[in-house]
Amino acid sequence: MIYNFSAGPAVLPKEVLQQAADEMLDWHGSGMSVMEMSHRGKEFSSIIHAARDDLRELLAIPSNYKILFMQGGGLAENAIVPMNLIGRAGTKPVADFVVTGSWSAKSYKEAQRYGEAHLAATSAADKFRDIPDPANWQLTPNAAYLHICTNETIDGVEYTSPPDVGNATLVADMSSHILSREIDVSRYGVIFGGAQKNIGPAGLTLVVVREDLLGHALSCCPSAFDWKIVADNESMYNTPPTYAIYIAGLVFQWLKKQGGVAAMEARNIAKAELLYGYLDSTDFYANRIAPHCRSRMNVPFFLRDENLNQEFLTGAAEHGLLQLKGHKSVGGMRASIYNAMPLEGVQALVAYLKEFEAKHG
Ligand SMILES: *Cc1c(COP(=O)(O)O)cnc(C)c1O
């Protein structure tokens, strides 16, 4: 049995990959692969509509929000967000940022190319092991928006609920935990995420945006990245990433079969408790994140004796436990346990952690 702990592109549900394989050459008797279809034809239209409707149902997205299927990944959104929002009429042309790890740091830096970016709070001095208390954030009155990253994939820090930010317009990079837990979409102005962590293949970027935030793009904004143009054209202004949307749609159907986001969240809690519980029970391993904001999706951990790192990884691969090496900026190990990682995968990882410790502890 193989369990893939990659941070992204990441594991997909076996059933989804199997269905895609079965439908590869001939989708539903159409005689075509999904990859070969016109994006404006009736077959692909049914695929994208179902994907959009299923996502709206899964996340209970209110009707005054648009769902956009875009390209460029999370990093492109770091530019696309300020280009669409920083010139918003009736607000100060300033974007606030809370930097809690590598990804929000990148967002903050990129936005500076398009306007004034203000650092409202950061946990950099804490080595990104905690989230600064929202009561102490230095928000700009009437800022165009406030950016946060609700799950820091590299550092392993997650918001457990939307911060209380008064009437600030909250923009959240949810790339690595979207659909892993229930969220109240109405607390956000914009939610975005690259698909390759918890949704589907790389190449698709999801944007959920409140309607009043459309139509404010700077004139330098490429038309294909202007949310209003994308929304008015139902994500078909340019050719969307059709195959990635198809796979995402299969993942949404799979999620519904699993019982939806609430059922998924219960499973994710069980997986995270099992792994953190073991890491905390021994001083052979350590996770250094403040317990109240530990990510349920990305679990960085360290061996007490870092000289054993390579032996640990080699042994893990021999046990079918793949891609556990930590990000180079953090070091150590990282287990990403997204929706598609079954509980059995985490059980296998914990069994290996015990075995390795028994041999070297
Ligand atoms: C992976 C990731 C990104 C970057 O996505 P790309 O598709 O590589 O641009 C951005 N934000 C977060 C939180 C991520 O996990």
mmCIF file of C-alpha atoms and ligand atoms in Angstrom:
data_model
loop_
_atom_site.group_PDB
_atom_site.id
_atom_site.type_symbol
_atom_site.label_atom_id
_atom_site.label_comp_id
_atom_site.label_asym_id
_atom_site.label_seq_id
_atom_site.Cartn_x
_atom_site.Cartn_y
_atom_site.Cartn_z
ATOM 1 C CA MET A 1 0.000 0.000 0.000
ATOM 2 C CA ILE A 2 1.306 3.450 -0.935
ATOM 3 C CA TYR A 3 0.421 6.610 0.978
ATOM 4 C CA ASN A 4 1.454 9.910 -0.559
ATOM 5 C CA PHE A 5 1.998 12.785 1.884
ATOM 6 C CA SER A 6 2.957 15.369 -0.740
ATOM 7 C CA ALA A 7 2.115 18.998 0.048
ATOM 8 C CA GLY A 8 1.049 19.563 -3.551
ATOM 9 C CA PRO A 9 0.374 18.555 -6.195
ATOM 10 C CA ALA A 10 -1.068 16.023 -3.835
ATOM 11 C CA VAL A 11 -2.932 12.781 -3.453
ATOM 12 C CA LEU A 12 -6.319 12.459 -5.181
ATOM 13 C CA PRO A 13 -9.068 10.005 -4.282
ATOM 14 C CA LYS A 14 -8.401 6.614 -5.904
ATOM 15 C CA GLU A 15 -12.049 6.374 -7.021
ATOM 16 C CA VAL A 16 -11.720 9.680 -8.880
ATOM 17 C CA LEU A 17 -8.561 8.595 -10.690
ATOM 18 C CA GLN A 18 -10.178 5.278 -11.568
ATOM 19 C CA GLN A 19 -13.268 6.974 -12.985
ATOM 20 C CA ALA A 20 -11.114 9.393 -14.988
ATOM 21 C CA ALA A 21 -9.154 6.427 -16.355
ATOM 22 C CA ASP A 22 -12.360 4.629 -17.332
ATOM 23 C CA GLU A 23 -13.650 7.751 -19.091
ATOM 24 C CA MET A 24 -10.342 8.783 -20.625
ATOM 25 C CA LEU A 25 -10.993 7.731 -24.221
ATOM 26 C CA ASP A 26 -14.753 8.131 -24.392
ATOM 27 C CA TRP A 27 -16.628 10.410 -22.022
ATOM 28 C CA HIS A 28 -20.222 9.212 -21.504
ATOM 29 C CA GLY A 29 -20.544 7.798 -25.010
ATOM 30 C CA SER A 30 -19.565 11.095 -26.640
ATOM 31 C CA GLY A 31 -16.721 9.389 -28.506
ATOM 32 C CA MET A 32 -14.325 12.020 -27.172
ATOM 33 C CA SER A 33 -11.941 12.450 -24.298
ATOM 34 C CA VAL A 34 -12.811 15.435 -22.106
ATOM 35 C CA MET A 35 -9.458 16.865 -23.238
ATOM 36 C CA GLU A 36 -10.667 16.906 -26.834
ATOM 37 C CA MET A 37 -13.977 18.703 -26.336
ATOM 38 C CA SER A 38 -14.822 22.270 -27.230
ATOM 39 C CA HIS A 39 -15.188 24.222 -24.021
ATOM 40 C CA ARG A 40 -18.364 25.716 -25.492
ATOM 41 C CA GLY A 41 -19.949 22.416 -26.508
ATOM 42 C CA LYS A 42 -22.888 20.873 -24.661
ATOM 43 C CA GLU A 43 -20.780 18.070 -23.149
ATOM 44 C CA PHE A 44 -18.245 20.318 -21.473
ATOM 45 C CA SER A 45 -20.948 22.825 -20.521
ATOM 46 C CA SER A 46 -22.641 20.114 -18.502
ATOM 47 C CA ILE A 47 -19.321 19.289 -16.797
ATOM 48 C CA ILE A 48 -18.514 22.865 -15.758
ATOM 49 C CA HIS A 49 -22.067 23.596 -14.632
ATOM 50 C CA ALA A 50 -22.177 20.498 -12.462
ATOM 51 C CA ALA A 51 -18.779 21.380 -10.961
ATOM 52 C CA ARG A 52 -19.930 24.893 -10.142
ATOM 53 C CA ASP A 53 -23.244 23.767 -8.653
ATOM 54 C CA ASP A 54 -21.634 21.027 -6.585
ATOM 55 C CA LEU A 55 -19.026 23.409 -5.211
ATOM 56 C CA ARG A 56 -21.709 25.941 -4.319
ATOM 57 C CA GLU A 57 -23.600 23.242 -2.461
ATOM 58 C CA LEU A 58 -20.530 21.814 -0.699
ATOM 59 C CA LEU A 59 -19.388 25.181 0.669
ATOM 60 C CA ALA A 60 -22.893 26.675 0.992
ATOM 61 C CA ILE A 61 -21.753 29.620 -1.134
ATOM 62 C CA PRO A 62 -24.418 32.360 -0.989
ATOM 63 C CA SER A 63 -26.036 33.465 -4.254
ATOM 64 C CA ASN A 64 -24.352 36.893 -4.177
ATOM 65 C CA TYR A 65 -20.951 35.257 -4.703
ATOM 66 C CA LYS A 66 -19.509 34.257 -8.089
ATOM 67 C CA ILE A 67 -17.457 31.106 -8.559
ATOM 68 C CA LEU A 68 -14.626 31.631 -11.051
ATOM 69 C CA PHE A 69 -12.449 28.928 -12.585
ATOM 70 C CA MET A 70 -9.184 30.621 -13.457
ATOM 71 C CA GLN A 71 -5.535 29.816 -14.186
ATOM 72 C CA GLY A 72 -2.222 31.008 -12.820
ATOM 73 C CA GLY A 73 -2.340 29.370 -9.389
ATOM 74 C CA GLY A 74 -2.210 30.958 -5.982
ATOM 75 C CA LEU A 75 0.850 32.956 -6.917
ATOM 76 C CA ALA A 76 -0.871 34.639 -9.856
ATOM 77 C CA GLU A 77 -3.727 35.563 -7.523
ATOM 78 C CA ASN A 78 -1.169 37.414 -5.413
ATOM 79 C CA ALA A 79 -1.080 39.901 -8.306
ATOM 80 C CA ILE A 80 -4.643 39.429 -9.547
ATOM 81 C CA VAL A 81 -6.161 40.282 -6.154
ATOM 82 C CA PRO A 82 -4.512 43.711 -5.827
ATOM 83 C CA MET A 83 -5.108 44.446 -9.514
ATOM 84 C CA ASN A 84 -8.816 43.813 -8.958
ATOM 85 C CA LEU A 85 -9.269 45.386 -5.541
ATOM 86 C CA ILE A 86 -6.681 47.975 -4.604
ATOM 87 C CA GLY A 87 -8.311 50.647 -6.751
ATOM 88 C CA ARG A 88 -11.779 49.913 -5.403
ATOM 89 C CA ALA A 89 -13.989 52.985 -5.414
ATOM 90 C CA GLY A 90 -14.830 54.379 -1.987
ATOM 91 C CA THR A 91 -11.849 52.821 -0.214
ATOM 92 C CA LYS A 92 -8.328 53.899 0.571
ATOM 93 C CA PRO A 93 -5.872 52.486 -2.018
ATOM 94 C CA VAL A 94 -4.098 50.404 0.612
ATOM 95 C CA ALA A 95 -4.143 46.642 1.187
ATOM 96 C CA ASP A 96 -3.521 45.267 4.667
ATOM 97 C CA PHE A 97 -1.632 42.007 5.180
ATOM 98 C CA VAL A 98 -1.251 39.633 8.080
ATOM 99 C CA VAL A 99 1.889 37.594 7.501
ATOM 100 C CA THR A 100 1.820 34.231 9.252
ATOM 101 C CA GLY A 101 4.160 32.211 7.058
ATOM 102 C CA SER A 102 5.783 31.776 3.672
ATOM 103 C CA TRP A 103 2.637 32.112 1.592
ATOM 104 C CA SER A 104 1.224 35.271 3.113
ATOM 105 C CA ALA A 105 4.749 36.730 3.010
ATOM 106 C CA LYS A 106 4.789 36.154 -0.746
ATOM 107 C CA SER A 107 1.355 37.725 -1.135
ATOM 108 C CA TYR A 108 2.450 40.814 0.804
ATOM 109 C CA LYS A 109 5.563 41.225 -1.324
ATOM 110 C CA GLU A 110 3.799 40.791 -4.664
ATOM 111 C CA ALA A 111 1.048 43.285 -3.834
ATOM 112 C CA GLN A 112 3.672 46.014 -3.394
ATOM 113 C CA ARG A 113 4.066 46.046 -7.173
ATOM 114 C CA TYR A 114 0.486 47.237 -7.635
ATOM 115 C CA GLY A 115 -0.071 49.661 -4.813
ATOM 116 C CA GLU A 116 0.492 50.328 -1.155
ATOM 117 C CA ALA A 117 0.687 47.191 0.965
ATOM 118 C CA HIS A 118 0.628 47.603 4.733
ATOM 119 C CA LEU A 119 1.829 44.996 7.195
ATOM 120 C CA ALA A 120 -0.948 44.844 9.784
ATOM 121 C CA ALA A 121 0.615 42.056 11.842
ATOM 122 C CA THR A 122 3.183 39.288 11.551
ATOM 123 C CA SER A 123 4.395 36.300 13.530
ATOM 124 C CA ALA A 124 7.816 36.401 11.838
ATOM 125 C CA ALA A 125 9.539 37.077 15.172
ATOM 126 C CA ASP A 126 7.881 33.888 16.442
ATOM 127 C CA LYS A 127 9.283 31.985 13.455
ATOM 128 C CA PHE A 128 5.684 31.655 12.242
ATOM 129 C CA ARG A 129 4.723 29.274 14.999
ATOM 130 C CA ASP A 130 1.634 31.208 16.044
ATOM 131 C CA ILE A 131 -1.008 33.571 14.669
ATOM 132 C CA PRO A 132 -0.908 37.113 16.073
ATOM 133 C CA ASP A 133 -3.976 37.943 18.162
ATOM 134 C CA PRO A 134 -6.436 39.760 15.854
ATOM 135 C CA ALA A 135 -7.156 42.205 18.680
ATOM 136 C CA ASN A 136 -3.651 43.612 18.079
ATOM 137 C CA TRP A 137 -3.715 43.857 14.285
ATOM 138 C CA GLN A 138 -2.979 47.371 13.028
ATOM 139 C CA LEU A 139 -5.675 47.687 10.380
ATOM 140 C CA THR A 140 -5.835 50.656 8.012
ATOM 141 C CA PRO A 141 -9.204 52.405 8.315
ATOM 142 C CA ASN A 142 -11.227 51.866 5.119
ATOM 143 C CA ALA A 143 -8.499 49.785 3.452
ATOM 144 C CA ALA A 144 -9.346 48.263 0.072
ATOM 145 C CA TYR A 145 -8.993 44.810 1.632
ATOM 146 C CA LEU A 146 -7.222 42.694 4.224
ATOM 147 C CA HIS A 147 -5.301 39.609 3.073
ATOM 148 C CA ILE A 148 -4.755 36.498 5.181
ATOM 149 C CA CYS A 149 -3.616 32.971 4.385
ATOM 150 C CA THR A 150 -5.941 30.701 6.355
ATOM 151 C CA ASN A 151 -3.671 27.669 6.099
ATOM 152 C CA GLU A 152 0.076 28.117 5.771
ATOM 153 C CA THR A 153 1.060 25.005 3.842
ATOM 154 C CA ILE A 154 4.778 25.305 4.543
ATOM 155 C CA ASP A 155 4.720 26.432 8.161
ATOM 156 C CA GLY A 156 1.748 24.361 9.315
ATOM 157 C CA VAL A 157 -0.366 27.137 10.847
ATOM 158 C CA GLU A 158 -4.140 27.307 10.353
ATOM 159 C CA TYR A 159 -6.902 29.712 11.331
ATOM 160 C CA THR A 160 -9.656 27.758 13.033
ATOM 161 C CA SER A 161 -12.232 30.490 12.407
ATOM 162 C CA PRO A 162 -12.355 33.753 10.488
ATOM 163 C CA PRO A 163 -10.712 36.534 12.524
ATOM 164 C CA ASP A 164 -12.961 39.259 13.836
ATOM 165 C CA VAL A 165 -11.989 42.192 11.629
ATOM 166 C CA GLY A 166 -15.049 44.417 11.871
ATOM 167 C CA ASN A 167 -16.148 45.497 8.425
ATOM 168 C CA ALA A 168 -12.783 45.024 6.710
ATOM 169 C CA THR A 169 -13.053 43.140 3.409
ATOM 170 C CA LEU A 170 -11.314 39.862 4.066
ATOM 171 C CA VAL A 171 -9.421 38.121 1.250
ATOM 172 C CA ALA A 172 -8.307 34.600 2.124
ATOM 173 C CA ASP A 173 -5.805 32.331 0.413
ATOM 174 C CA MET A 174 -7.345 28.937 1.216
ATOM 175 C CA SER A 175 -5.283 26.952 -1.293
ATOM 176 C CA SER A 176 -4.337 24.172 1.069
ATOM 177 C CA HIS A 177 -7.409 23.687 3.246
ATOM 178 C CA ILE A 178 -10.440 24.617 1.168
ATOM 179 C CA LEU A 179 -13.133 21.931 1.484
ATOM 180 C CA SER A 180 -11.371 20.380 4.485
ATOM 181 C CA ARG A 181 -13.605 22.117 7.033
ATOM 182 C CA GLU A 182 -16.855 24.010 7.110
ATOM 183 C CA ILE A 183 -16.535 27.735 6.493
ATOM 184 C CA ASP A 184 -18.894 30.678 6.602
ATOM 185 C CA VAL A 185 -18.285 32.147 3.149
ATOM 186 C CA SER A 186 -20.215 35.317 4.025
ATOM 187 C CA ARG A 187 -17.368 36.345 6.361
ATOM 188 C CA TYR A 188 -15.066 36.756 3.348
ATOM 189 C CA GLY A 189 -15.044 39.093 0.373
ATOM 190 C CA VAL A 190 -12.815 36.811 -1.685
ATOM 191 C CA ILE A 191 -11.609 33.251 -1.239
ATOM 192 C CA PHE A 192 -9.053 31.833 -3.617
ATOM 193 C CA GLY A 193 -6.973 28.721 -3.983
ATOM 194 C CA GLY A 194 -4.858 26.719 -6.370
ATOM 195 C CA ALA A 195 -6.537 23.369 -6.990
ATOM 196 C CA GLN A 196 -3.557 21.090 -6.569
ATOM 197 C CA LYS A 197 -3.750 20.646 -2.787
ATOM 198 C CA ASN A 198 -7.290 19.646 -1.955
ATOM 199 C CA ILE A 199 -9.314 19.942 -5.160
ATOM 200 C CA GLY A 200 -7.655 18.431 -8.221
ATOM 201 C CA PRO A 201 -4.819 18.859 -10.676
ATOM 202 C CA ALA A 202 -2.521 21.862 -10.917
ATOM 203 C CA GLY A 203 -3.558 24.411 -13.516
ATOM 204 C CA LEU A 204 -6.941 25.312 -12.076
ATOM 205 C CA THR A 205 -7.377 28.201 -9.665
ATOM 206 C CA LEU A 206 -10.611 28.698 -7.832
ATOM 207 C CA VAL A 207 -11.884 32.182 -6.945
ATOM 208 C CA VAL A 208 -15.058 32.852 -4.959
ATOM 209 C CA VAL A 209 -15.845 36.550 -4.973
ATOM 210 C CA ARG A 210 -18.682 38.685 -3.613
ATOM 211 C CA GLU A 211 -20.478 40.461 -6.446
ATOM 212 C CA ASP A 212 -19.909 44.010 -5.208
ATOM 213 C CA LEU A 213 -16.144 43.398 -5.476
ATOM 214 C CA LEU A 214 -16.357 42.938 -9.244
ATOM 215 C CA GLY A 215 -15.699 45.776 -11.648
ATOM 216 C CA HIS A 216 -12.916 47.646 -9.810
ATOM 217 C CA ALA A 217 -9.870 46.368 -11.730
ATOM 218 C CA LEU A 218 -6.932 48.660 -12.446
ATOM 219 C CA SER A 219 -6.510 49.476 -16.131
ATOM 220 C CA CYS A 220 -3.235 47.488 -16.158
ATOM 221 C CA CYS A 221 -5.098 44.305 -15.236
ATOM 222 C CA PRO A 222 -5.046 41.737 -18.060
ATOM 223 C CA SER A 223 -8.602 41.167 -19.327
ATOM 224 C CA ALA A 224 -8.295 37.437 -18.679
ATOM 225 C CA PHE A 225 -7.562 38.240 -15.008
ATOM 226 C CA ASP A 226 -10.286 40.846 -14.515
ATOM 227 C CA TRP A 227 -12.771 39.054 -12.252
ATOM 228 C CA LYS A 228 -15.711 40.977 -13.734
ATOM 229 C CA ILE A 229 -14.856 39.879 -17.267
ATOM 230 C CA VAL A 230 -14.286 36.310 -16.099
ATOM 231 C CA ALA A 231 -17.591 36.339 -14.189
ATOM 232 C CA ASP A 232 -19.574 37.903 -17.053
ATOM 233 C CA ASN A 233 -18.252 35.170 -19.325
ATOM 234 C CA GLU A 234 -18.918 32.336 -16.840
ATOM 235 C CA SER A 235 -15.181 31.507 -16.699
ATOM 236 C CA MET A 236 -15.081 31.163 -20.509
ATOM 237 C CA TYR A 237 -13.546 34.487 -21.534
ATOM 238 C CA ASN A 238 -10.503 32.486 -22.476
ATOM 239 C CA THR A 239 -10.355 28.704 -22.707
ATOM 240 C CA PRO A 240 -10.501 27.444 -19.140
ATOM 241 C CA PRO A 241 -8.373 24.482 -17.962
ATOM 242 C CA THR A 242 -11.026 22.014 -19.074
ATOM 243 C CA TYR A 243 -9.499 18.732 -17.956
ATOM 244 C CA ALA A 244 -8.583 20.120 -14.532
ATOM 245 C CA ILE A 245 -12.158 21.378 -14.113
ATOM 246 C CA TYR A 246 -13.453 17.931 -15.040
ATOM 247 C CA ILE A 247 -11.273 16.246 -12.402
ATOM 248 C CA ALA A 248 -12.232 18.884 -9.812
ATOM 249 C CA GLY A 249 -15.859 18.121 -10.637
ATOM 250 C CA LEU A 250 -15.265 14.430 -9.971
ATOM 251 C CA VAL A 251 -13.647 15.322 -6.649
ATOM 252 C CA PHE A 252 -16.704 17.426 -5.724
ATOM 253 C CA GLN A 253 -18.978 14.459 -6.521
ATOM 254 C CA TRP A 254 -16.728 12.223 -4.439
ATOM 255 C CA LEU A 255 -16.925 14.687 -1.542
ATOM 256 C CA LYS A 256 -20.697 14.669 -1.708
ATOM 257 C CA LYS A 257 -20.673 10.866 -1.599
ATOM 258 C CA GLN A 258 -18.465 11.004 1.497
ATOM 259 C CA GLY A 259 -21.133 13.061 3.245
ATOM 260 C CA GLY A 260 -19.950 16.537 2.269
ATOM 261 C CA VAL A 261 -17.623 18.945 4.003
ATOM 262 C CA ALA A 262 -18.907 18.310 7.542
ATOM 263 C CA ALA A 263 -18.204 14.584 7.245
ATOM 264 C CA MET A 264 -14.817 15.336 5.710
ATOM 265 C CA GLU A 265 -14.002 17.693 8.560
ATOM 266 C CA ALA A 266 -14.814 14.993 11.129
ATOM 267 C CA ARG A 267 -12.401 12.640 9.364
ATOM 268 C CA ASN A 268 -9.754 15.341 9.140
ATOM 269 C CA ILE A 269 -10.048 16.006 12.878
ATOM 270 C CA ALA A 270 -9.584 12.313 13.618
ATOM 271 C CA LYS A 271 -6.525 12.110 11.358
ATOM 272 C CA ALA A 272 -4.921 15.244 12.829
ATOM 273 C CA GLU A 273 -5.584 14.178 16.423
ATOM 274 C CA LEU A 274 -3.995 10.816 15.788
ATOM 275 C CA LEU A 275 -0.835 12.316 14.320
ATOM 276 C CA TYR A 276 -0.366 15.276 16.695
ATOM 277 C CA GLY A 277 -1.315 13.034 19.616
ATOM 278 C CA TYR A 278 1.545 10.709 18.825
ATOM 279 C CA LEU A 279 4.061 13.490 18.110
ATOM 280 C CA ASP A 280 3.201 15.069 21.479
ATOM 281 C CA SER A 281 3.503 11.786 23.358
ATOM 282 C CA THR A 282 7.229 11.434 22.786
ATOM 283 C CA ASP A 283 10.232 13.728 22.775
ATOM 284 C CA PHE A 284 11.791 11.754 19.945
ATOM 285 C CA TYR A 285 9.652 13.877 17.579
ATOM 286 C CA ALA A 286 8.369 17.434 17.856
ATOM 287 C CA ASN A 287 5.869 19.748 16.206
ATOM 288 C CA ARG A 288 6.633 23.328 17.234
ATOM 289 C CA ILE A 289 3.404 25.125 16.310
ATOM 290 C CA ALA A 290 1.210 26.669 19.017
ATOM 291 C CA PRO A 291 -1.449 23.995 19.644
ATOM 292 C CA HIS A 292 -4.405 26.341 19.076
ATOM 293 C CA CYS A 293 -3.427 26.986 15.453
ATOM 294 C CA ARG A 294 -1.888 23.721 14.305
ATOM 295 C CA SER A 295 -2.868 22.880 10.762
ATOM 296 C CA ARG A 296 -5.070 19.849 10.225
ATOM 297 C CA MET A 297 -3.741 19.576 6.686
ATOM 298 C CA ASN A 298 0.027 20.122 6.867
ATOM 299 C CA VAL A 299 1.934 18.754 9.836
ATOM 300 C CA PRO A 300 5.617 19.732 9.988
ATOM 301 C CA PHE A 301 7.666 17.772 12.494
ATOM 302 C CA PHE A 302 11.267 17.244 13.475
ATOM 303 C CA LEU A 303 13.319 14.331 14.677
ATOM 304 C CA ARG A 304 15.195 15.098 17.903
ATOM 305 C CA ASP A 305 18.326 13.825 16.203
ATOM 306 C CA GLU A 306 18.356 15.445 12.790
ATOM 307 C CA ASN A 307 21.266 13.247 11.718
ATOM 308 C CA LEU A 308 18.673 10.519 11.301
ATOM 309 C CA ASN A 309 16.603 12.479 8.764
ATOM 310 C CA GLN A 310 17.818 10.649 5.676
ATOM 311 C CA GLU A 311 17.491 7.246 7.263
ATOM 312 C CA PHE A 312 13.968 8.164 8.371
ATOM 313 C CA LEU A 313 12.949 9.156 4.840
ATOM 314 C CA THR A 314 14.528 6.109 3.213
ATOM 315 C CA GLY A 315 12.785 3.797 5.681
ATOM 316 C CA ALA A 316 9.490 5.627 5.192
ATOM 317 C CA ALA A 317 9.659 5.145 1.415
ATOM 318 C CA GLU A 318 10.384 1.431 1.970
ATOM 319 C CA HIS A 319 7.147 1.331 3.982
ATOM 320 C CA GLY A 320 5.244 3.002 1.119
ATOM 321 C CA LEU A 321 5.101 6.375 2.906
ATOM 322 C CA LEU A 322 6.090 8.916 0.274
ATOM 323 C CA GLN A 323 7.069 12.599 0.076
ATOM 324 C CA LEU A 324 7.537 13.260 3.804
ATOM 325 C CA LYS A 325 10.518 15.568 3.470
ATOM 326 C CA GLY A 326 9.881 19.020 4.949
ATOM 327 C CA HIS A 327 10.024 22.205 2.902
ATOM 328 C CA LYS A 328 13.584 23.459 2.582
ATOM 329 C CA SER A 329 12.761 26.725 4.382
ATOM 330 C CA VAL A 330 11.578 24.853 7.505
ATOM 331 C CA GLY A 331 13.528 21.599 7.353
ATOM 332 C CA GLY A 332 12.617 18.368 9.071
ATOM 333 C CA MET A 333 9.564 16.463 7.895
ATOM 334 C CA ARG A 334 6.088 17.393 6.775
ATOM 335 C CA ALA A 335 3.064 15.142 6.444
ATOM 336 C CA SER A 336 0.284 16.637 4.345
ATOM 337 C CA ILE A 337 -2.948 14.859 5.159
ATOM 338 C CA TYR A 338 -5.499 16.351 2.804
ATOM 339 C CA ASN A 339 -9.066 15.134 2.251
ATOM 340 C CA ALA A 340 -7.941 12.321 -0.028
ATOM 341 C CA MET A 341 -5.561 10.860 2.593
ATOM 342 C CA PRO A 342 -7.460 8.078 4.337
ATOM 343 C CA LEU A 343 -7.240 7.484 8.082
ATOM 344 C CA GLU A 344 -5.374 4.265 7.270
ATOM 345 C CA GLY A 345 -2.560 6.362 5.778
ATOM 346 C CA VAL A 346 -2.111 8.288 9.014
ATOM 347 C CA GLN A 347 -2.292 5.051 11.001
ATOM 348 C CA ALA A 348 0.460 3.626 8.811
ATOM 349 C CA LEU A 349 2.556 6.757 9.348
ATOM 350 C CA VAL A 350 2.142 6.618 13.130
ATOM 351 C CA ALA A 351 3.050 2.917 13.126
ATOM 352 C CA TYR A 352 6.228 3.789 11.240
ATOM 353 C CA LEU A 353 7.032 6.671 13.611
ATOM 354 C CA LYS A 354 6.812 4.210 16.517
ATOM 355 C CA GLU A 355 8.884 1.579 14.780
ATOM 356 C CA PHE A 356 11.617 4.058 13.859
ATOM 357 C CA GLU A 357 11.686 5.440 17.387
ATOM 358 C CA ALA A 358 11.909 1.944 18.897
ATOM 359 C CA LYS A 359 14.958 1.293 16.740
ATOM 360 C CA HIS A 360 16.732 4.604 17.440
ATOM 361 C CA GLY A 361 15.192 6.090 20.603
HETATM 362 C C1 LIG B 1 0.561 26.010 -3.023
HETATM 363 C C2 LIG B 1 0.119 27.318 -2.490
HETATM 364 C C3 LIG B 1 0.159 28.487 -3.258
HETATM 365 C C4 LIG B 1 0.809 28.562 -4.622
HETATM 366 O O1 LIG B 1 0.133 27.981 -5.611
HETATM 367 P P1 LIG B 1 0.718 27.968 -7.089
HETATM 368 O O2 LIG B 1 -0.342 27.185 -7.781
HETATM 369 O O3 LIG B 1 2.046 27.281 -7.068
HETATM 370 O O4 LIG B 1 0.815 29.353 -7.558
HETATM 371 C C5 LIG B 1 -0.317 29.654 -2.704
HETATM 372 N N1 LIG B 1 -0.808 29.682 -1.461
HETATM 373 C C6 LIG B 1 -0.847 28.581 -0.687
HETATM 374 C C7 LIG B 1 -1.390 28.681 0.695
HETATM 375 C C8 LIG B 1 -0.393 27.365 -1.178
HETATM 376 O O5 LIG B 1 -0.440 26.273 -0.409
#
